[in-house]
Amino acid sequence: MELKKKKIYFISILLLSTFLLVFLSILTFLKILKADDFKSSKKIVATTTMLGNLSQQLTQGIKLNETNDDYFEVKTLMTTGVDPHNYQAKPSDLRHIISADLMVTNGLHLEAQMQKAFQTLCQSENHACEFFSAGEYLTSNNNQDIIRGKSDYPDPHIWFNVDLWQIVCEGLKKEIKKIIKPQDKSKIEVQIDRNFNIYYEKLKKLKEDIIQQITDTNFGQSEVYLITAHDAFSYLCDFLNKIQDGGSKIQTENKKIFKLEPIQGISTQDEVSSGRILELIPIIKANSVKAIFTESSVPENTIKSLKESSLEWVKIVHPTTDDKENLLYSDSLNDKNDYIETFQHNINIIFKYLSKK
């Protein structure tokens, strides 16, 4: 009887040892395999609020099946109101990046030195993920709408041209499709295409609404000067000028020429020179400029130097902390992180203060 008990005990130990050995082998095997084979969602990490919103528009509501969680997770590193030119990465950013399947950046030095660091992390041996730079995508296709600054380097504020943003949207769609698991492609790609088509039409509608708005607004003169804290709105003026051509209902004699006169250069890191202030004063006087605009991500002190020199009819458009109705958004979206809503808001504010009352 005692021998029988010993045999049972020995067999139990053997079975338990075998089970533990198999279990540990499985754990080791799982660690060796790519982690994305077991993640419940594909993670997209975007730097700016504009790119975060675009990623969300293309991936929202996508599921493998009715009972599954969302197939994609979108994380935006910069919060509303943050200036990308001066952005400092946080430790939490690193955690998001090393767990990303796709890293989405603006590029063209908008994120300053962080761009290179993001790309290096995505291409490291320990963590390889897809990498998409909206700016580089446009320049690699030799897009003629890219604006270049005094040093011939591309202006990074590409989201202020809806036509360019539509191209970025298409490029990002292609990039997102690269991170779909092979076995899921047929179900997921069709949903991405559906989201893309819906959002692309919304962008077209935004463009049509702005064309109509130009037609309906009386600026009192053919040249409309937009004076802002820094050169983030060059693309917007270029866009407003170009959409008046090519099939629009705006007659040649009624067309407006929008001109930007920034206080700073392309980056908010550029210094404001006294010489630049002196250059702007005669422009304001000669063209009866009605308003000077502050921007959401640029400190008010960059335009204080103009307040003393401005004529009495010039309004400094600067909202209070509690009232964002007159806030002009530059390098960040609004509190809702909605690109179309923010773009339309900016147009409304600019036209409101520059139109003839």
Tab-separated table of C-alpha atoms in Angstrom:
chain	number	residue	atom	x	y	z
A	1	MET	CA	0.000	0.000	0.000
A	2	GLU	CA	2.874	2.310	0.908
A	3	LEU	CA	4.582	1.495	-2.398
A	4	LYS	CA	1.419	2.323	-4.304
A	5	LYS	CA	1.218	5.743	-2.603
A	6	LYS	CA	4.824	6.441	-3.502
A	7	LYS	CA	4.120	5.570	-7.151
A	8	ILE	CA	1.108	7.915	-7.238
A	9	TYR	CA	3.179	10.690	-5.636
A	10	PHE	CA	5.998	10.145	-8.127
A	11	ILE	CA	3.608	10.187	-11.101
A	12	SER	CA	1.968	13.374	-9.777
A	13	ILE	CA	5.336	15.098	-9.428
A	14	LEU	CA	6.277	13.959	-12.940
A	15	LEU	CA	3.012	15.263	-14.399
A	16	LEU	CA	3.334	18.571	-12.559
A	17	SER	CA	6.937	18.975	-13.709
A	18	THR	CA	5.915	18.184	-17.278
A	19	PHE	CA	3.074	20.703	-17.082
A	20	LEU	CA	5.390	23.407	-15.716
A	21	LEU	CA	7.965	22.662	-18.403
A	22	VAL	CA	5.340	22.944	-21.148
A	23	PHE	CA	3.911	26.121	-19.583
A	24	LEU	CA	7.346	27.778	-19.358
A	25	SER	CA	8.088	26.738	-22.923
A	26	ILE	CA	4.872	28.399	-24.102
A	27	LEU	CA	5.749	31.584	-22.209
A	28	THR	CA	9.184	31.627	-23.795
A	29	PHE	CA	7.659	31.044	-27.219
A	30	LEU	CA	5.211	33.915	-26.728
A	31	LYS	CA	8.032	36.272	-25.814
A	32	ILE	CA	9.937	35.327	-28.933
A	33	LEU	CA	6.992	35.967	-31.198
A	34	LYS	CA	6.157	39.547	-32.187
A	35	ALA	CA	4.014	41.228	-29.605
A	36	ASP	CA	1.619	42.600	-32.244
A	37	ASP	CA	0.353	39.085	-32.934
A	38	PHE	CA	-1.311	39.148	-29.534
A	39	LYS	CA	-2.257	42.778	-29.006
A	40	SER	CA	-5.989	43.450	-29.035
A	41	SER	CA	-5.499	46.615	-31.124
A	42	LYS	CA	-3.023	48.268	-33.455
A	43	LYS	CA	-1.543	51.412	-31.934
A	44	ILE	CA	-1.044	54.629	-33.905
A	45	VAL	CA	0.957	57.375	-32.180
A	46	ALA	CA	0.732	60.891	-33.673
A	47	THR	CA	2.728	63.935	-32.622
A	48	THR	CA	0.303	66.835	-33.249
A	49	THR	CA	-3.410	67.333	-32.636
A	50	MET	CA	-3.939	67.747	-36.400
A	51	LEU	CA	-2.404	64.365	-37.210
A	52	GLY	CA	-4.070	62.742	-34.205
A	53	ASN	CA	-7.462	63.884	-35.451
A	54	LEU	CA	-6.724	62.711	-39.004
A	55	SER	CA	-5.645	59.284	-37.725
A	56	GLN	CA	-8.832	59.099	-35.672
A	57	GLN	CA	-11.015	60.006	-38.652
A	58	LEU	CA	-9.523	57.196	-40.731
A	59	THR	CA	-9.727	54.509	-38.037
A	60	GLN	CA	-12.749	55.331	-35.872
A	61	GLY	CA	-15.348	52.616	-35.401
A	62	ILE	CA	-13.307	49.923	-37.163
A	63	LYS	CA	-13.755	46.450	-35.695
A	64	LEU	CA	-12.928	42.954	-36.832
A	65	ASN	CA	-16.339	41.734	-35.698
A	66	GLU	CA	-19.350	43.205	-33.910
A	67	THR	CA	-18.221	41.802	-30.566
A	68	ASN	CA	-14.576	42.897	-30.889
A	69	ASP	CA	-12.984	46.022	-29.463
A	70	ASP	CA	-11.781	48.776	-31.806
A	71	TYR	CA	-9.084	47.477	-34.127
A	72	PHE	CA	-7.037	50.684	-33.840
A	73	GLU	CA	-5.961	52.804	-30.894
A	74	VAL	CA	-4.834	56.398	-31.536
A	75	LYS	CA	-2.615	58.295	-29.103
A	76	THR	CA	-1.684	61.966	-29.632
A	77	LEU	CA	1.476	63.094	-27.842
A	78	MET	CA	0.836	66.848	-27.887
A	79	THR	CA	-2.237	68.225	-26.177
A	80	THR	CA	-4.389	71.164	-27.270
A	81	GLY	CA	-2.546	74.480	-27.230
A	82	VAL	CA	0.951	72.983	-27.182
A	83	ASP	CA	3.458	74.643	-29.536
A	84	PRO	CA	5.181	71.883	-31.578
A	85	HIS	CA	8.183	74.131	-32.266
A	86	ASN	CA	9.053	74.145	-28.550
A	87	TYR	CA	7.801	70.682	-27.629
A	88	GLN	CA	9.756	68.709	-25.063
A	89	ALA	CA	9.134	64.960	-24.996
A	90	LYS	CA	7.971	63.377	-21.734
A	91	PRO	CA	8.910	59.939	-20.326
A	92	SER	CA	5.360	58.774	-21.089
A	93	ASP	CA	5.928	59.591	-24.777
A	94	LEU	CA	8.688	56.998	-24.929
A	95	ARG	CA	6.360	54.338	-23.533
A	96	HIS	CA	3.785	55.122	-26.218
A	97	ILE	CA	6.324	55.171	-29.039
A	98	ILE	CA	7.939	51.837	-28.161
A	99	SER	CA	4.499	50.218	-28.127
A	100	ALA	CA	3.409	51.827	-31.420
A	101	ASP	CA	2.723	49.980	-34.648
A	102	LEU	CA	2.735	53.247	-36.600
A	103	MET	CA	4.387	56.574	-35.736
A	104	VAL	CA	2.854	59.634	-37.466
A	105	THR	CA	4.775	62.917	-37.552
A	106	ASN	CA	4.455	66.226	-39.388
A	107	GLY	CA	8.153	66.551	-40.207
A	108	LEU	CA	9.784	69.507	-42.011
A	109	HIS	CA	11.275	70.514	-38.631
A	110	LEU	CA	7.881	71.254	-37.043
A	111	GLU	CA	8.770	68.967	-34.129
A	112	ALA	CA	12.274	70.484	-34.143
A	113	GLN	CA	14.915	67.947	-33.064
A	114	MET	CA	12.330	65.424	-31.851
A	115	GLN	CA	11.602	64.269	-35.417
A	116	LYS	CA	14.944	62.494	-35.733
A	117	ALA	CA	14.571	60.917	-32.285
A	118	PHE	CA	11.096	59.573	-33.156
A	119	GLN	CA	12.376	58.036	-36.381
A	120	THR	CA	15.382	56.451	-34.640
A	121	LEU	CA	13.138	54.830	-32.022
A	122	CYS	CA	10.860	53.408	-34.706
A	123	GLN	CA	13.756	51.912	-36.620
A	124	SER	CA	15.621	50.424	-33.654
A	125	GLU	CA	16.366	46.688	-33.480
A	126	ASN	CA	14.310	46.222	-30.316
A	127	HIS	CA	11.240	47.960	-31.705
A	128	ALA	CA	10.502	48.285	-35.389
A	129	CYS	CA	7.327	50.112	-36.392
A	130	GLU	CA	6.025	51.879	-39.493
A	131	PHE	CA	6.951	55.559	-39.738
A	132	PHE	CA	5.020	58.254	-41.621
A	133	SER	CA	6.044	61.891	-42.049
A	134	ALA	CA	3.303	63.986	-43.647
A	135	GLY	CA	5.725	66.686	-44.785
A	136	GLU	CA	8.217	64.276	-46.312
A	137	TYR	CA	5.354	62.451	-48.051
A	138	LEU	CA	4.371	65.703	-49.788
A	139	THR	CA	7.907	66.779	-50.698
A	140	SER	CA	8.839	63.319	-52.003
A	141	ASN	CA	5.989	63.651	-54.485
A	142	ASN	CA	7.305	67.081	-55.595
A	143	ASN	CA	4.061	68.805	-54.665
A	144	GLN	CA	3.961	72.283	-56.191
A	145	ASP	CA	1.915	73.741	-53.314
A	146	ILE	CA	4.770	73.358	-50.812
A	147	ILE	CA	5.856	76.813	-49.623
A	148	ARG	CA	9.520	77.489	-48.954
A	149	GLY	CA	10.897	80.060	-46.526
A	150	LYS	CA	13.797	82.474	-46.957
A	151	SER	CA	16.350	79.679	-46.481
A	152	ASP	CA	14.529	77.608	-49.141
A	153	TYR	CA	13.465	75.087	-46.488
A	154	PRO	CA	9.831	73.898	-46.715
A	155	ASP	CA	7.289	75.588	-44.447
A	156	PRO	CA	5.925	72.868	-42.111
A	157	HIS	CA	2.402	74.310	-41.590
A	158	ILE	CA	0.883	72.139	-44.322
A	159	TRP	CA	-2.498	71.610	-42.597
A	160	PHE	CA	-3.561	75.155	-43.507
A	161	ASN	CA	-4.018	74.075	-47.123
A	162	VAL	CA	-7.022	71.750	-47.403
A	163	ASP	CA	-5.819	70.444	-50.778
A	164	LEU	CA	-2.528	69.361	-49.211
A	165	TRP	CA	-4.338	67.879	-46.226
A	166	GLN	CA	-6.395	65.706	-48.561
A	167	ILE	CA	-3.156	64.354	-50.058
A	168	VAL	CA	-1.780	63.690	-46.556
A	169	CYS	CA	-5.037	61.905	-45.744
A	170	GLU	CA	-4.549	59.585	-48.694
A	171	GLY	CA	-0.912	58.915	-47.786
A	172	LEU	CA	-1.793	58.140	-44.172
A	173	LYS	CA	-4.534	55.767	-45.304
A	174	LYS	CA	-1.947	53.738	-47.255
A	175	GLU	CA	0.392	53.708	-44.267
A	176	ILE	CA	-2.293	52.534	-41.833
A	177	LYS	CA	-3.088	49.603	-44.121
A	178	LYS	CA	0.516	48.381	-43.710
A	179	ILE	CA	-0.007	47.560	-40.028
A	180	ILE	CA	-3.089	45.377	-40.524
A	181	LYS	CA	-2.522	41.715	-39.721
A	182	PRO	CA	-2.480	39.655	-42.952
A	183	GLN	CA	-5.439	37.544	-41.870
A	184	ASP	CA	-7.527	40.683	-41.182
A	185	LYS	CA	-6.836	42.667	-44.359
A	186	SER	CA	-10.030	41.876	-46.266
A	187	LYS	CA	-12.269	43.007	-43.389
A	188	ILE	CA	-10.277	45.980	-42.142
A	189	GLU	CA	-9.168	47.618	-45.406
A	190	VAL	CA	-12.736	48.060	-46.646
A	191	GLN	CA	-13.614	49.892	-43.414
A	192	ILE	CA	-10.582	52.182	-43.750
A	193	ASP	CA	-11.609	53.001	-47.322
A	194	ARG	CA	-15.123	53.778	-46.111
A	195	ASN	CA	-13.843	56.190	-43.452
A	196	PHE	CA	-11.460	57.780	-45.962
A	197	ASN	CA	-14.217	58.423	-48.509
A	198	ILE	CA	-16.516	59.961	-45.878
A	199	TYR	CA	-13.821	62.284	-44.531
A	200	TYR	CA	-12.498	63.211	-47.978
A	201	GLU	CA	-15.990	64.409	-48.919
A	202	LYS	CA	-16.162	66.472	-45.724
A	203	LEU	CA	-12.893	68.168	-46.679
A	204	LYS	CA	-14.288	68.916	-50.140
A	205	LYS	CA	-17.393	70.421	-48.545
A	206	LEU	CA	-15.202	72.607	-46.301
A	207	LYS	CA	-13.435	73.936	-49.380
A	208	GLU	CA	-16.723	74.687	-51.153
A	209	ASP	CA	-18.084	76.504	-48.096
A	210	ILE	CA	-14.997	78.726	-47.914
A	211	ILE	CA	-15.265	79.635	-51.614
A	212	GLN	CA	-18.836	80.743	-50.969
A	213	GLN	CA	-17.723	82.680	-47.900
A	214	ILE	CA	-15.160	84.634	-49.941
A	215	THR	CA	-17.895	85.527	-52.417
A	216	ASP	CA	-20.260	86.704	-49.677
A	217	THR	CA	-17.727	88.787	-47.721
A	218	ASN	CA	-17.047	92.454	-48.462
A	219	PHE	CA	-13.427	93.244	-47.630
A	220	GLY	CA	-13.629	96.735	-49.116
A	221	GLN	CA	-10.501	96.228	-51.255
A	222	SER	CA	-8.916	93.587	-53.464
A	223	GLU	CA	-5.828	93.016	-51.289
A	224	VAL	CA	-6.505	91.565	-47.847
A	225	TYR	CA	-3.603	91.671	-45.367
A	226	LEU	CA	-3.422	89.115	-42.583
A	227	ILE	CA	-0.981	90.065	-39.801
A	228	THR	CA	-0.293	87.308	-37.283
A	229	ALA	CA	2.286	86.489	-34.618
A	230	HIS	CA	4.262	84.043	-36.766
A	231	ASP	CA	4.347	82.647	-40.279
A	232	ALA	CA	1.929	79.751	-39.710
A	233	PHE	CA	-0.693	81.100	-42.110
A	234	SER	CA	1.258	81.296	-45.396
A	235	TYR	CA	-0.440	78.117	-46.570
A	236	LEU	CA	-3.848	79.509	-45.657
A	237	CYS	CA	-3.359	82.671	-47.737
A	238	ASP	CA	-2.016	80.595	-50.622
A	239	PHE	CA	-4.995	78.254	-50.346
A	240	LEU	CA	-7.510	81.133	-50.255
A	241	ASN	CA	-5.937	82.649	-53.364
A	242	LYS	CA	-5.879	79.403	-55.345
A	243	ILE	CA	-9.391	78.153	-54.599
A	244	GLN	CA	-10.829	81.261	-56.264
A	245	ASP	CA	-9.606	79.903	-59.614
A	246	GLY	CA	-10.567	76.807	-61.508
A	247	GLY	CA	-14.305	76.381	-61.785
A	248	SER	CA	-15.413	78.606	-58.919
A	249	LYS	CA	-18.202	81.113	-59.404
A	250	ILE	CA	-16.031	84.042	-58.333
A	251	GLN	CA	-15.605	86.520	-61.206
A	252	THR	CA	-12.090	87.810	-61.912
A	253	GLU	CA	-12.935	91.385	-60.920
A	254	ASN	CA	-14.287	90.190	-57.554
A	255	LYS	CA	-11.315	88.054	-56.606
A	256	LYS	CA	-9.337	88.865	-53.488
A	257	ILE	CA	-5.607	88.587	-52.975
A	258	PHE	CA	-4.766	87.428	-49.451
A	259	LYS	CA	-1.332	88.444	-48.194
A	260	LEU	CA	0.356	87.350	-44.988
A	261	GLU	CA	2.621	89.681	-43.011
A	262	PRO	CA	3.940	87.800	-39.958
A	263	ILE	CA	5.780	89.349	-37.055
A	264	GLN	CA	8.019	86.284	-36.687
A	265	GLY	CA	9.359	83.730	-39.150
A	266	ILE	CA	8.249	80.138	-39.795
A	267	SER	CA	9.034	79.040	-36.228
A	268	THR	CA	7.875	80.548	-32.939
A	269	GLN	CA	11.502	80.158	-31.881
A	270	ASP	CA	12.449	82.997	-34.255
A	271	GLU	CA	13.214	86.301	-32.577
A	272	VAL	CA	11.056	89.392	-33.163
A	273	SER	CA	13.296	92.167	-34.453
A	274	SER	CA	12.641	95.878	-34.041
A	275	GLY	CA	13.348	96.209	-37.755
A	276	ARG	CA	10.440	93.924	-38.564
A	277	ILE	CA	8.110	96.013	-36.400
A	278	LEU	CA	9.176	99.141	-38.290
A	279	GLU	CA	8.509	97.360	-41.595
A	280	LEU	CA	4.941	96.510	-40.595
A	281	ILE	CA	3.829	99.997	-39.526
A	282	PRO	CA	3.707	101.526	-43.047
A	283	ILE	CA	2.026	98.369	-44.393
A	284	ILE	CA	-0.702	98.716	-41.764
A	285	LYS	CA	-1.192	102.397	-42.594
A	286	ALA	CA	-1.088	102.082	-46.397
A	287	ASN	CA	-3.556	99.194	-46.523
A	288	SER	CA	-5.855	100.266	-43.680
A	289	VAL	CA	-5.313	96.939	-41.932
A	290	LYS	CA	-8.194	96.533	-39.493
A	291	ALA	CA	-6.871	93.833	-37.163
A	292	ILE	CA	-3.776	92.024	-35.920
A	293	PHE	CA	-4.233	88.473	-34.696
A	294	THR	CA	-2.674	86.535	-31.860
A	295	GLU	CA	-2.539	82.756	-32.063
A	296	SER	CA	-3.330	79.933	-29.686
A	297	SER	CA	0.185	78.529	-29.312
A	298	VAL	CA	2.110	81.806	-29.475
A	299	PRO	CA	2.585	83.971	-26.357
A	300	GLU	CA	0.911	87.378	-26.417
A	301	ASN	CA	4.199	89.208	-25.797
A	302	THR	CA	5.241	88.598	-29.428
A	303	ILE	CA	2.675	91.194	-30.538
A	304	LYS	CA	2.897	93.611	-27.615
A	305	SER	CA	5.584	95.541	-29.457
A	306	LEU	CA	3.033	96.394	-32.162
A	307	LYS	CA	0.366	97.693	-29.793
A	308	GLU	CA	2.180	100.926	-29.071
A	309	SER	CA	2.908	101.543	-32.752
A	310	SER	CA	-0.513	100.605	-34.156
A	311	LEU	CA	-3.003	103.221	-35.223
A	312	GLU	CA	-6.143	103.682	-33.173
A	313	TRP	CA	-8.426	101.851	-35.626
A	314	VAL	CA	-6.331	98.644	-35.558
A	315	LYS	CA	-7.795	95.993	-33.274
A	316	ILE	CA	-5.526	93.524	-31.521
A	317	VAL	CA	-7.573	90.323	-31.610
A	318	HIS	CA	-6.666	88.522	-28.427
A	319	PRO	CA	-9.214	86.452	-26.468
A	320	THR	CA	-9.342	86.226	-22.707
A	321	THR	CA	-8.504	82.975	-20.935
A	322	ASP	CA	-12.179	82.151	-20.444
A	323	ASP	CA	-13.360	83.313	-23.876
A	324	LYS	CA	-11.934	81.472	-26.886
A	325	GLU	CA	-14.443	82.833	-29.372
A	326	ASN	CA	-11.841	85.080	-31.017
A	327	LEU	CA	-8.894	82.722	-30.653
A	328	LEU	CA	-6.980	82.047	-33.856
A	329	TYR	CA	-5.617	78.496	-33.812
A	330	SER	CA	-2.214	78.036	-35.413
A	331	ASP	CA	-0.156	74.971	-34.403
A	332	SER	CA	-2.936	73.206	-32.498
A	333	LEU	CA	-6.597	72.311	-32.957
A	334	ASN	CA	-9.455	73.465	-30.741
A	335	ASP	CA	-10.511	71.804	-27.483
A	336	LYS	CA	-12.562	69.252	-29.446
A	337	ASN	CA	-9.496	68.327	-31.539
A	338	ASP	CA	-11.586	68.750	-34.684
A	339	TYR	CA	-9.667	69.818	-37.809
A	340	ILE	CA	-12.642	70.894	-39.933
A	341	GLU	CA	-14.278	72.790	-37.084
A	342	THR	CA	-10.991	74.542	-36.219
A	343	PHE	CA	-10.300	75.472	-39.847
A	344	GLN	CA	-13.773	76.943	-40.293
A	345	HIS	CA	-13.458	78.796	-36.983
A	346	ASN	CA	-10.221	80.448	-38.150
A	347	ILE	CA	-11.829	81.518	-41.434
A	348	ASN	CA	-14.803	82.991	-39.563
A	349	ILE	CA	-12.575	85.010	-37.204
A	350	ILE	CA	-10.312	86.314	-39.983
A	351	PHE	CA	-13.199	87.323	-42.235
A	352	LYS	CA	-15.090	88.882	-39.328
A	353	TYR	CA	-12.317	91.292	-38.382
A	354	LEU	CA	-10.924	92.017	-41.849
A	355	SER	CA	-14.228	92.588	-43.646
A	356	LYS	CA	-15.674	96.013	-44.254
A	357	LYS	CA	-18.330	96.740	-41.617
